[in-house]
GROMACS .gro file of C-alpha atoms in nm:
model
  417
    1UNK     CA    1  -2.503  -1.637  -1.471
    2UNK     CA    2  -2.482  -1.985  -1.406
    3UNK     CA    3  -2.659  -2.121  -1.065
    4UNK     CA    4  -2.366  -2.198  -0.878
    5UNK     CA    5  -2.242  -1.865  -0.971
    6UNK     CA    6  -2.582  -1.758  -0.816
    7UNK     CA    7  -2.557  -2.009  -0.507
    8UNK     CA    8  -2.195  -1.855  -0.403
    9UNK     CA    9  -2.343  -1.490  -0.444
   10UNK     CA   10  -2.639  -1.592  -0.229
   11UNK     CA   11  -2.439  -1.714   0.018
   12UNK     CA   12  -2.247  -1.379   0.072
   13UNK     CA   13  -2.377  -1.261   0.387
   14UNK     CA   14  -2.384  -0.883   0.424
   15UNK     CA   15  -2.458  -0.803   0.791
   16UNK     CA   16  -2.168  -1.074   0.858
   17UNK     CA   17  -1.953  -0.879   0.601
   18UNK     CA   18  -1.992  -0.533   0.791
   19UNK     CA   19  -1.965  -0.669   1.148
   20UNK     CA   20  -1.616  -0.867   0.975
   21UNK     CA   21  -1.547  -0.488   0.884
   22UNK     CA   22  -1.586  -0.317   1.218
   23UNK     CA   23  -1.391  -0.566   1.394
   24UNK     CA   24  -1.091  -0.550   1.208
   25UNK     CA   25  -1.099  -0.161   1.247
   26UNK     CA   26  -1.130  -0.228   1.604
   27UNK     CA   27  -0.784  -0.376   1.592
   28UNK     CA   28  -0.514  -0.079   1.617
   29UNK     CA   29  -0.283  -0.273   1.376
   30UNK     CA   30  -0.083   0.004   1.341
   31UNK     CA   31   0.240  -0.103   1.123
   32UNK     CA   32   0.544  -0.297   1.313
   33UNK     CA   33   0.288  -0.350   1.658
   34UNK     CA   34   0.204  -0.646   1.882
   35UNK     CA   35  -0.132  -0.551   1.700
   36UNK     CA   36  -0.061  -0.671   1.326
   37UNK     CA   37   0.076  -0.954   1.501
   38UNK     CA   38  -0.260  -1.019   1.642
   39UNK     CA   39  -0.464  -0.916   1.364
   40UNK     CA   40  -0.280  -1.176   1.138
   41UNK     CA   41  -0.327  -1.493   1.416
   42UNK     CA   42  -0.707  -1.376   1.406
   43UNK     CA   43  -0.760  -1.332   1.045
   44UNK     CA   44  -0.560  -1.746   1.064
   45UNK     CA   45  -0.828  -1.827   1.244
   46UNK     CA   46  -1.124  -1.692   1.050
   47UNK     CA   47  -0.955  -1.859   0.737
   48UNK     CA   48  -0.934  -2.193   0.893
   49UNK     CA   49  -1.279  -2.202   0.935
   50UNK     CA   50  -1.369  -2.203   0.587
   51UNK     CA   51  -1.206  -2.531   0.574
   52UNK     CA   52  -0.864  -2.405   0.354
   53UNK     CA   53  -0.556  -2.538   0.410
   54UNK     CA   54  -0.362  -2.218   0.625
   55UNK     CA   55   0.022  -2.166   0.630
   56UNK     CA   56   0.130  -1.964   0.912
   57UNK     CA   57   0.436  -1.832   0.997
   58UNK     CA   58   0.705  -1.656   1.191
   59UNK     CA   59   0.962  -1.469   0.955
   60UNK     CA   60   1.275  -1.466   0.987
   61UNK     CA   61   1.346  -1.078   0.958
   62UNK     CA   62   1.744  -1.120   0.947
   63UNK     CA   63   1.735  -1.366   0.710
   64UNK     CA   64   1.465  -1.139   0.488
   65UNK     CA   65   1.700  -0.819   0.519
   66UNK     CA   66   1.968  -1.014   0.341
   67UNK     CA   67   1.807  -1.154   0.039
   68UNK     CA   68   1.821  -0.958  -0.304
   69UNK     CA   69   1.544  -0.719  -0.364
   70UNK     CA   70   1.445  -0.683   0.040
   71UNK     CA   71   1.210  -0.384  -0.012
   72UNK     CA   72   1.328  -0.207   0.296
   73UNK     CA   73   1.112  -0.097   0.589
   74UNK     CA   74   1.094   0.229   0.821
   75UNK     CA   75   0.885   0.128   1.119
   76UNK     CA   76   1.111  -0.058   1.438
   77UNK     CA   77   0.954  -0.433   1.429
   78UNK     CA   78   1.055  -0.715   1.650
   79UNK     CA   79   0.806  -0.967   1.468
   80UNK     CA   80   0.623  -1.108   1.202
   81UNK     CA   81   0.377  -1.327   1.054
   82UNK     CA   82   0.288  -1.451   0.765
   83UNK     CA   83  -0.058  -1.591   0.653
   84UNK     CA   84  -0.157  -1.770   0.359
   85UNK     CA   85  -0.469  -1.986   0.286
   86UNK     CA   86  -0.554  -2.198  -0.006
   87UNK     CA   87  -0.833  -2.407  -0.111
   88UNK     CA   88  -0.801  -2.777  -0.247
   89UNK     CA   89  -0.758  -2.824  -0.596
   90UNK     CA   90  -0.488  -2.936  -0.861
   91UNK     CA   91  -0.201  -2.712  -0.925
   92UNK     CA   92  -0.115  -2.375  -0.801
   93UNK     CA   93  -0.357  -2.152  -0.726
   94UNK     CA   94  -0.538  -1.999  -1.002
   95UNK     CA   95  -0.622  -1.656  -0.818
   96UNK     CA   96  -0.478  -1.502  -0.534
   97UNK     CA   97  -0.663  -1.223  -0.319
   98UNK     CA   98  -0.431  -1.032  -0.127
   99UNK     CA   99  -0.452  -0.759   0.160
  100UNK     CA  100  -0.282  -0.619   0.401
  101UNK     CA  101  -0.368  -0.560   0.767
  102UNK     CA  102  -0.132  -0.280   0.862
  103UNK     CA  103  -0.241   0.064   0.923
  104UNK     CA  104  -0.076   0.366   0.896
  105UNK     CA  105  -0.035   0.607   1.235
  106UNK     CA  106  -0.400   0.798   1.359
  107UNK     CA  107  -0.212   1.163   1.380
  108UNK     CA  108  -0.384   1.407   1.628
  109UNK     CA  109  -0.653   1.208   1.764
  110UNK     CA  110  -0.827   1.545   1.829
  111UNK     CA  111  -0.896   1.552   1.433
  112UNK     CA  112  -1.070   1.224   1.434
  113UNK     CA  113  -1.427   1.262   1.526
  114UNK     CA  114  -1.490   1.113   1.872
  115UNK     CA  115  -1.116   1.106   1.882
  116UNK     CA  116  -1.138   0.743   1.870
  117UNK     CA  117  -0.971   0.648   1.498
  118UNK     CA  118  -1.030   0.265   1.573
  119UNK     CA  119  -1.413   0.248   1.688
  120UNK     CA  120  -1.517   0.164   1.393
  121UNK     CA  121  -1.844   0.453   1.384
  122UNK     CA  122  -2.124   0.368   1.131
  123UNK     CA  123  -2.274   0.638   0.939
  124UNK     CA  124  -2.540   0.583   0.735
  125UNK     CA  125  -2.407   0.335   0.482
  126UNK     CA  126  -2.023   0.437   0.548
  127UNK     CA  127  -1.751   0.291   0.831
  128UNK     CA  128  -1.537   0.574   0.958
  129UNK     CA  129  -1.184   0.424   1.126
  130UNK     CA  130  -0.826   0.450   1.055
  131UNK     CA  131  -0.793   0.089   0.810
  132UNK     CA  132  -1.125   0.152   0.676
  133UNK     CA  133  -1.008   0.224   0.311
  134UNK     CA  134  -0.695   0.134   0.333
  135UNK     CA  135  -0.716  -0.153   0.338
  136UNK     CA  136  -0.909  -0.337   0.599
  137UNK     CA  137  -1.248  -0.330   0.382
  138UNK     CA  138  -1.028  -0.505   0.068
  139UNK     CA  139  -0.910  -0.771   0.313
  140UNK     CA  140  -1.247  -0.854   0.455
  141UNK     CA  141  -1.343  -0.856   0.116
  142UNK     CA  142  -1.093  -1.164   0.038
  143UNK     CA  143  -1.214  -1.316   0.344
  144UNK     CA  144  -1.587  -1.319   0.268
  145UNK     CA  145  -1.511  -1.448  -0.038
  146UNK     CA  146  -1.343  -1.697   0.091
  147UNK     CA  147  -1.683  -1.777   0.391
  148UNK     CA  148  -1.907  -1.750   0.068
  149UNK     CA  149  -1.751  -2.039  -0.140
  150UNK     CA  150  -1.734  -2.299   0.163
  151UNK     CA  151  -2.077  -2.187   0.249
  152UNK     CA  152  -2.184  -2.250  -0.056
  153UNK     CA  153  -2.079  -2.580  -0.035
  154UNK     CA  154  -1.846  -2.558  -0.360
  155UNK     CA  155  -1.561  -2.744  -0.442
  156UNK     CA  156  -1.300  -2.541  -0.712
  157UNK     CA  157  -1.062  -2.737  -0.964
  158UNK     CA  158  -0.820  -2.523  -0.931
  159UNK     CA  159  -0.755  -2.356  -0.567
  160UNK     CA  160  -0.787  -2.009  -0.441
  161UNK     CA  161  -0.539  -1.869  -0.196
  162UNK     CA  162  -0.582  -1.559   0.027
  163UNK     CA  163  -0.278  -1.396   0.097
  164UNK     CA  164  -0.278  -1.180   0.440
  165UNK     CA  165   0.065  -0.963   0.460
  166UNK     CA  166   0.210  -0.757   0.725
  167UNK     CA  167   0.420  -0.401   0.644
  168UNK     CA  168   0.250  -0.304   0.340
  169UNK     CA  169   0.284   0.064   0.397
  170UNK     CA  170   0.660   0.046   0.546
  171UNK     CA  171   0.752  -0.142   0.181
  172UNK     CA  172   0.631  -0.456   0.166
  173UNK     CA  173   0.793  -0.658   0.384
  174UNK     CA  174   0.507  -0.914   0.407
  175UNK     CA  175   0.414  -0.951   0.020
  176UNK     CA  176   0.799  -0.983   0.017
  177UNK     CA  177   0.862  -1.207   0.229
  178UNK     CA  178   0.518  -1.452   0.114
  179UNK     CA  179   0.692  -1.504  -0.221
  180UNK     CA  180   0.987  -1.602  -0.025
  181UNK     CA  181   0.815  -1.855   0.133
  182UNK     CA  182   0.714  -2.003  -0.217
  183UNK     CA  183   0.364  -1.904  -0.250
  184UNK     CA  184   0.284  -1.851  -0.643
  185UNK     CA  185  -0.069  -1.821  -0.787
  186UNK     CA  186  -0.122  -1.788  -1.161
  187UNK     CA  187  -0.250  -1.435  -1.096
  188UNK     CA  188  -0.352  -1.184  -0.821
  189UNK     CA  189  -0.620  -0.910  -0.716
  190UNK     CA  190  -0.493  -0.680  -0.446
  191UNK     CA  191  -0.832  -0.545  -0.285
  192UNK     CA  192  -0.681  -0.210  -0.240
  193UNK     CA  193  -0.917   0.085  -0.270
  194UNK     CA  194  -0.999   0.162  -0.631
  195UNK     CA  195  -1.295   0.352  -0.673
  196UNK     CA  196  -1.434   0.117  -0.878
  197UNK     CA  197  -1.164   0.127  -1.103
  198UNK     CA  198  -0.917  -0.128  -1.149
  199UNK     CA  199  -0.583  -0.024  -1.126
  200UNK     CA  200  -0.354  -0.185  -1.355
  201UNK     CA  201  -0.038  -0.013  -1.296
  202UNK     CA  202   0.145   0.175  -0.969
  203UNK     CA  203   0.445   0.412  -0.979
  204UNK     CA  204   0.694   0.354  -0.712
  205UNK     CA  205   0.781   0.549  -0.372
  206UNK     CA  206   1.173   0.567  -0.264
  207UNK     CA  207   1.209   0.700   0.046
  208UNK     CA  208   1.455   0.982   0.100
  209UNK     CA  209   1.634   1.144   0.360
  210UNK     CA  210   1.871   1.517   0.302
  211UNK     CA  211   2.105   1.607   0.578
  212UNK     CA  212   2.198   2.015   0.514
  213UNK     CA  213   2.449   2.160   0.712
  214UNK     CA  214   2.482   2.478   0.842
  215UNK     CA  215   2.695   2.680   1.092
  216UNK     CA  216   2.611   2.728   1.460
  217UNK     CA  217   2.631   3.094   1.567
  218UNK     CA  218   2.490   3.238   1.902
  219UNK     CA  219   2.095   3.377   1.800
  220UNK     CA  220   2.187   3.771   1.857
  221UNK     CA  221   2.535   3.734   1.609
  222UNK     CA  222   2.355   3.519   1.361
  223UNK     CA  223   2.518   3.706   1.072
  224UNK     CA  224   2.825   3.495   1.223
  225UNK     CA  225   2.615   3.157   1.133
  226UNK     CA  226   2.463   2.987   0.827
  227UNK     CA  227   2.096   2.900   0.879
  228UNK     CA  228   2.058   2.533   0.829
  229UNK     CA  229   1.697   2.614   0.738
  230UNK     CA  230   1.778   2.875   0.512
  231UNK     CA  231   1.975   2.702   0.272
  232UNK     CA  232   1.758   2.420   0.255
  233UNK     CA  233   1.493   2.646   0.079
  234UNK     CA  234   1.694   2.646  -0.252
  235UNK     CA  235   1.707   2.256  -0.207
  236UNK     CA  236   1.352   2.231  -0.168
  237UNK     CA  237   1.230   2.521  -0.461
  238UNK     CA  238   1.478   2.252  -0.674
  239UNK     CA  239   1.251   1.995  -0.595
  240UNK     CA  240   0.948   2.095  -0.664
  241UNK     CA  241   1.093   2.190  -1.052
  242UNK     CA  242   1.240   1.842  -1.070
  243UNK     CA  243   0.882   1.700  -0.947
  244UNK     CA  244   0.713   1.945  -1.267
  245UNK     CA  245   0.984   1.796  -1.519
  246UNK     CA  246   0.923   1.424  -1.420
  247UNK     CA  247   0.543   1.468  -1.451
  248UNK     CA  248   0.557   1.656  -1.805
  249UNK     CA  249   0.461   1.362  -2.032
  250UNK     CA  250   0.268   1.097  -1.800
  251UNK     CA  251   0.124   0.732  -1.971
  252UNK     CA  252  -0.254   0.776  -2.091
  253UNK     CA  253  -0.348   0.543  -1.801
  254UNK     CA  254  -0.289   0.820  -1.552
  255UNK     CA  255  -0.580   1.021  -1.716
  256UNK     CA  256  -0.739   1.249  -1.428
  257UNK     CA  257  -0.459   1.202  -1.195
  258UNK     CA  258  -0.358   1.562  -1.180
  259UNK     CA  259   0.011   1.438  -1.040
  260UNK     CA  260   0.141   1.063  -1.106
  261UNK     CA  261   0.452   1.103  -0.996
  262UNK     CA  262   0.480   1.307  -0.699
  263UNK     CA  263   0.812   1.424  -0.484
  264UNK     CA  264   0.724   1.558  -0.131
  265UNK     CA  265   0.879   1.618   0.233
  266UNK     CA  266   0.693   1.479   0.486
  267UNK     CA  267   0.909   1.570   0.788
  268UNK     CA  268   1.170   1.846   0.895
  269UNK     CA  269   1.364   1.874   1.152
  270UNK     CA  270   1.625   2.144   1.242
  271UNK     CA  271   1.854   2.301   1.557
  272UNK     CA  272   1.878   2.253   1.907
  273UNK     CA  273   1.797   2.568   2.081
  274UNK     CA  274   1.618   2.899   2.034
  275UNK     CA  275   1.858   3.104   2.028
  276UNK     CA  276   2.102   2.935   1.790
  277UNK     CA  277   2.150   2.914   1.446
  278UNK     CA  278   2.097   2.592   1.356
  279UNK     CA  279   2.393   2.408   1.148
  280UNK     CA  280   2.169   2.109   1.083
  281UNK     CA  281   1.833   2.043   0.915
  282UNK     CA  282   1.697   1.640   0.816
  283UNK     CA  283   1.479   1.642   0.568
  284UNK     CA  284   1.268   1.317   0.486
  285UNK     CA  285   1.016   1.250   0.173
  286UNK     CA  286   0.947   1.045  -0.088
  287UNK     CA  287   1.013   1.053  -0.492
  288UNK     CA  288   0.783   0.898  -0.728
  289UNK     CA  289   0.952   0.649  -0.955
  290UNK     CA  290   0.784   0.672  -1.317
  291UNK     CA  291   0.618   0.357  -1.470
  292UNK     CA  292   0.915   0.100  -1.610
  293UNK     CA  293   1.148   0.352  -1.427
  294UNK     CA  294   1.510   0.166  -1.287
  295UNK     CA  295   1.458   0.292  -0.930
  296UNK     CA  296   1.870   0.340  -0.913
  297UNK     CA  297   1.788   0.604  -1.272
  298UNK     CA  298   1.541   0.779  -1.021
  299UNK     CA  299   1.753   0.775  -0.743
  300UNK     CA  300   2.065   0.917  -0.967
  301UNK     CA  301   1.797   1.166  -1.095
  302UNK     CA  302   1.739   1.358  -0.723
  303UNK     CA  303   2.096   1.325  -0.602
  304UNK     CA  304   2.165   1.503  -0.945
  305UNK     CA  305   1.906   1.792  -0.920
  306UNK     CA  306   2.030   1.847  -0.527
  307UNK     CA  307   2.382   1.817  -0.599
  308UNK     CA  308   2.296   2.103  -0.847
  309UNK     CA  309   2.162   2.348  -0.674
  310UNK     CA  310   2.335   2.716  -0.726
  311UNK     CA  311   2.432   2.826  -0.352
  312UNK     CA  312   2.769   2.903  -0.252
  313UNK     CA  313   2.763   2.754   0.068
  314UNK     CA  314   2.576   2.433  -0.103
  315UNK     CA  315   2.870   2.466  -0.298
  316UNK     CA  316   3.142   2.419  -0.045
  317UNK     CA  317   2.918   2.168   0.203
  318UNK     CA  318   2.707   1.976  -0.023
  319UNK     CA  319   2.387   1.874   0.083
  320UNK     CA  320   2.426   1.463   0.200
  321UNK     CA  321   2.136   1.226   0.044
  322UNK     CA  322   2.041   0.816   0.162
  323UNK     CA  323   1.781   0.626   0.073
  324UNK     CA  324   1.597   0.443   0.411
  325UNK     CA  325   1.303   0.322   0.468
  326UNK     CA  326   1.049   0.141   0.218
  327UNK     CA  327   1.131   0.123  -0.167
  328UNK     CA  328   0.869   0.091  -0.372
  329UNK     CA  329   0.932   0.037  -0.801
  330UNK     CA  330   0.666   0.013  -1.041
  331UNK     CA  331   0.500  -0.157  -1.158
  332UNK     CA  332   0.230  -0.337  -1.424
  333UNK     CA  333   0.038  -0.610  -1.529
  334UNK     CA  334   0.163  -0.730  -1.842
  335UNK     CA  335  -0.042  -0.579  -2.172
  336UNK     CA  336  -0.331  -0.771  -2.280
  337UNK     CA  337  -0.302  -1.028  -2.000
  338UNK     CA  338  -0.646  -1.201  -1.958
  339UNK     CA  339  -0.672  -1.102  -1.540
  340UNK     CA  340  -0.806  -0.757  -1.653
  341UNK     CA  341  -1.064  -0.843  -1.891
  342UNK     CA  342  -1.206  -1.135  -1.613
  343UNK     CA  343  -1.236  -0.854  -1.352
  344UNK     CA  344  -1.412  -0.591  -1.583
  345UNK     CA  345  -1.686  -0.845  -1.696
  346UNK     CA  346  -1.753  -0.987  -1.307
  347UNK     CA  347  -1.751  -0.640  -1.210
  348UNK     CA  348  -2.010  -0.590  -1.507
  349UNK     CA  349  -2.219  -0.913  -1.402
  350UNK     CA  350  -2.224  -0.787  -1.062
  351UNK     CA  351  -2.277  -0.436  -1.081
  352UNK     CA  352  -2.416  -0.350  -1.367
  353UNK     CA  353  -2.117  -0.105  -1.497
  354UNK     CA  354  -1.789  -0.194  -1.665
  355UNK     CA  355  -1.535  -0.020  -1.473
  356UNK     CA  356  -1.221   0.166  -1.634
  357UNK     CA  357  -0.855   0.080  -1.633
  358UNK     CA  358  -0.653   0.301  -1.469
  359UNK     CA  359  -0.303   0.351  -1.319
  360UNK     CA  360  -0.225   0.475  -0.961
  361UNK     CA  361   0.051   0.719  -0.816
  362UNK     CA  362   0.146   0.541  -0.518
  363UNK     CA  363   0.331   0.229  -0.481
  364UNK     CA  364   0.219  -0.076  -0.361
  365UNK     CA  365   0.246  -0.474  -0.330
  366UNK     CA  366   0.168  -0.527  -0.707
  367UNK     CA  367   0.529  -0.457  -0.765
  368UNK     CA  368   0.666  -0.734  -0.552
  369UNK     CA  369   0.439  -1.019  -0.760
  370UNK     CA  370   0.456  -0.891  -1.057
  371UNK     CA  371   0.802  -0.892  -1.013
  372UNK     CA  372   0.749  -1.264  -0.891
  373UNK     CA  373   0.609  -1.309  -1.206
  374UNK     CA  374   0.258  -1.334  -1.090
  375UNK     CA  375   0.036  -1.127  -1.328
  376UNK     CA  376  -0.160  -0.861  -1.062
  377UNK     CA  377  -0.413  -0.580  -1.062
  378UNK     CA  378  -0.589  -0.379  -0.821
  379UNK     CA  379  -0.986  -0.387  -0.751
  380UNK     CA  380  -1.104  -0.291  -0.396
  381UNK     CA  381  -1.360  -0.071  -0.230
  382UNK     CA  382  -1.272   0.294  -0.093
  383UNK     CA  383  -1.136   0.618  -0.220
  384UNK     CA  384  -0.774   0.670  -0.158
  385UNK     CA  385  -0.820   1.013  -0.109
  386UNK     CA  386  -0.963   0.913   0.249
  387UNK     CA  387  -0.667   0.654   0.318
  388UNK     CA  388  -0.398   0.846   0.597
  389UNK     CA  389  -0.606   1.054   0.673
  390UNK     CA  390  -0.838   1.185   0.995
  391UNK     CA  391  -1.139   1.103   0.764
  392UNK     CA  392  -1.086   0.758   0.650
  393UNK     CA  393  -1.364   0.587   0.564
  394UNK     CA  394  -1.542   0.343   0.307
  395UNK     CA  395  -1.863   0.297   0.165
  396UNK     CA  396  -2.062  -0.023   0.322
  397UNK     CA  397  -2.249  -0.039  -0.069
  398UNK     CA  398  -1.912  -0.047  -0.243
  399UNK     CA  399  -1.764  -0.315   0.004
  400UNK     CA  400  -2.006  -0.551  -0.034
  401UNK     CA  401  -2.014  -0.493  -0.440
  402UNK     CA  402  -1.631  -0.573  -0.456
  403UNK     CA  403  -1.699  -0.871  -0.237
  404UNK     CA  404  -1.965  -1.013  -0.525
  405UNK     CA  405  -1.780  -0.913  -0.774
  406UNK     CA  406  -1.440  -1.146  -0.649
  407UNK     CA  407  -1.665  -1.358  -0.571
  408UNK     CA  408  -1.756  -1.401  -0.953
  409UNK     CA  409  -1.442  -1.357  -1.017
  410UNK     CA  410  -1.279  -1.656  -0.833
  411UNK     CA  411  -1.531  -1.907  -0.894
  412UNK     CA  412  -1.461  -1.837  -1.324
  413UNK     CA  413  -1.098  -1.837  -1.292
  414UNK     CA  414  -1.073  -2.142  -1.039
  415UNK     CA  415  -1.357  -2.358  -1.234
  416UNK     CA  416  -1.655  -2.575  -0.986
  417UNK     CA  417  -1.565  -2.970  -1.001
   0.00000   0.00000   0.00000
């Protein structure tokens, strides 16, 4: 390791790197709030003051919602910014670290220990909070990286930007709307949780919604009625068998994910009294879109396995699918691009380990710049298996090895004048 290599990593400050951590939880930037809003002015701020050059923006949301490929969004939103910070140096950036600052919803607070999802509670070595994993510990991550250069007193040839985005989790809104604005880099690391993995490749997500009628009959002459709820059962049962036939033969890079490409409803909703039969039931989920899947072939696919269904009534009133909310492709770095084999060895240098390649079953902001044709990856500390949920947390060890290992990472692929 070379001694500026050594100087930057020196100059990562740990203590500063968890207290960066547990303020950001502190922030309830729950998706499409006054808080994201705020979280993105602050994190402006904190950027500033390692001396990059910071682009910050309002977006125009009507003008976004017209231009090809808008990725959709479900949560209400009045506002946005953008936030983008980049280093001097000659040419586009040579890396981009990206993150996003929206959270997902807490749920029943009475699940969350303390009942207080945004205190940001220290156990032992691990940060309990809704954001933790996903993916407030990636995005102070970027930033430290970002403190630990300047610190360091290091001047790059080529420049590093940090991306911050907004609506992440509602479809990408931000990532979307940062490319619109004309920020490129030669490649990107999205510091979303990993597992010490980096994730090369993410199916997609397309939200869903079934409307299933029925036929409104007075509770004690039900037998008069169809049972909204009823009929959607057959719906669902062909679901689940169209979710076992799209996961039968999965790429080799989803090894040890049990299900790459899952299909599931996430919320229900049915009558209008209690003692009538309801006569209408919405249904909302998402469908996993395969790797190098045309989301309109995926879309086509569910309509088809719904419209299928073997009911009579289905038959005569069939069931009535849209597609709101976020929609997420897939997508991939290209094969054999150099970005994966840089990561591995500063991960290696860093660590110790050489981490796998691996492929994730959610979607996420890689589509958008690959897409953009700006080569991207994931590394970042957590577990998804603790993001959106009452237990979200993230390893304080794992943070701050992600935050050396960009660290590495960004002074190779940006060169030291």
């Amino acid at each position: 390791m070379h001694d500026v290599e050594a100087r930057v990593l020196d100059a990562i400050d740990a203590a500063e790197t968890v207290d960066l951590l547990a303020e950001a939880v502190r922030v309830p930037s729950v998706t499409g709030t006054d808080a994201e809003s705020d979280l993105q002015h602050h994190y402006a701020r904190l950027l500033a003051g390692t001396g990059m050059d910071v682009d910050v923006w309002k977006l125009d949301l009507a003008d976004l919602s017209d231009r090809p490929g808008f990725p959709g969004t479900e949560a209400p939103r009045t506002e946005g910014y953008g936030v983008v910070a980049v280093t001097e140096g000659e040419g586009a950036p040579a890396l981009a670290l990206q993150g996003h600052v929206d959270v997902v919803p807490t749920g029943d607070l009475a699940r969350w220990e303390g009942s207080d999802p945004f205190a940001a509670r220290i156990s032992g070595d691990v940060l309990h909070g809704r954001g933790a994993c996903d993916m407030k510990a990636g995005l102070v991550a970027n930033l430290a990286v970002a403190r630990a250069i300047h610190r360091a007193g290091i001047r790059l040839v080529r420049p590093l930007a940090v991306h911050c985005v907004i609506s992440e989790e509602d479809g990408g809104l931000g990532a979307f709307a940062t490319l619109a604005r004309g920020h490129t880099a030669e490649a990107a690391v999205i510091s979303e949780p990993t597992s010490g993995a980096v994730i090369t490749a993410n199916a997609g997500a397309l939200t869903f919604r079934l409307e299933i009628a029925g036929l409104a009959a007075h509770g004690a002459t039900r037998q008069e009625g169809v049972n909204a709820v009823e009929v959607f059962w057959p719906v669902f049962e062909a679901i689940r068998r169209l979710e076992a036939a799209r996961n039968s033969d999965v790429p080799e890079l989803f090894r040890g994910t049990a299900l790459p490409y899952p299909i599931e409803i996430g919320t229900v909703r049915a009558g209008d009294w209690a003692s009538t039969v309801p006569d209408l039931l919405v249904a909302e989920g998402r469908l996993g879109v395969r790797l190098d899947e045309d989301p309109v072939a995926a879309r086509a696919a569910f309509e088809e396995a719904v419209a299928e269904v073997a009911h009579p009534w289905l038959r005569a009133h069939p069931p009535v699918v849209t597609w709101p909310g976020g929609q997420f492709a897939s997508g991939r770095l290209p094969a054999g691009h150099e970005l994966l084999g840089e990561v591995r060895r500063a991960v290696a240098d860093t660590t110790g380990g050489l981490p796998v390649e691996s492929a994730a079953p959610y979607g996420s902001d890689l589509r958008l710049y690959t897409a953009g044709g700006i080569p991207t990856l994931h590394y970042g500390p957590g577990d998804v298996r603790f993001a959106h949920a009452p237990r979200e947390q993230v390893a304080l060890g794992e943070l701050l090895d992600v935050t050396r290992a960009l660290a590495l990472l960004a002074v190779r692929r940006c060169g030291v004048r």
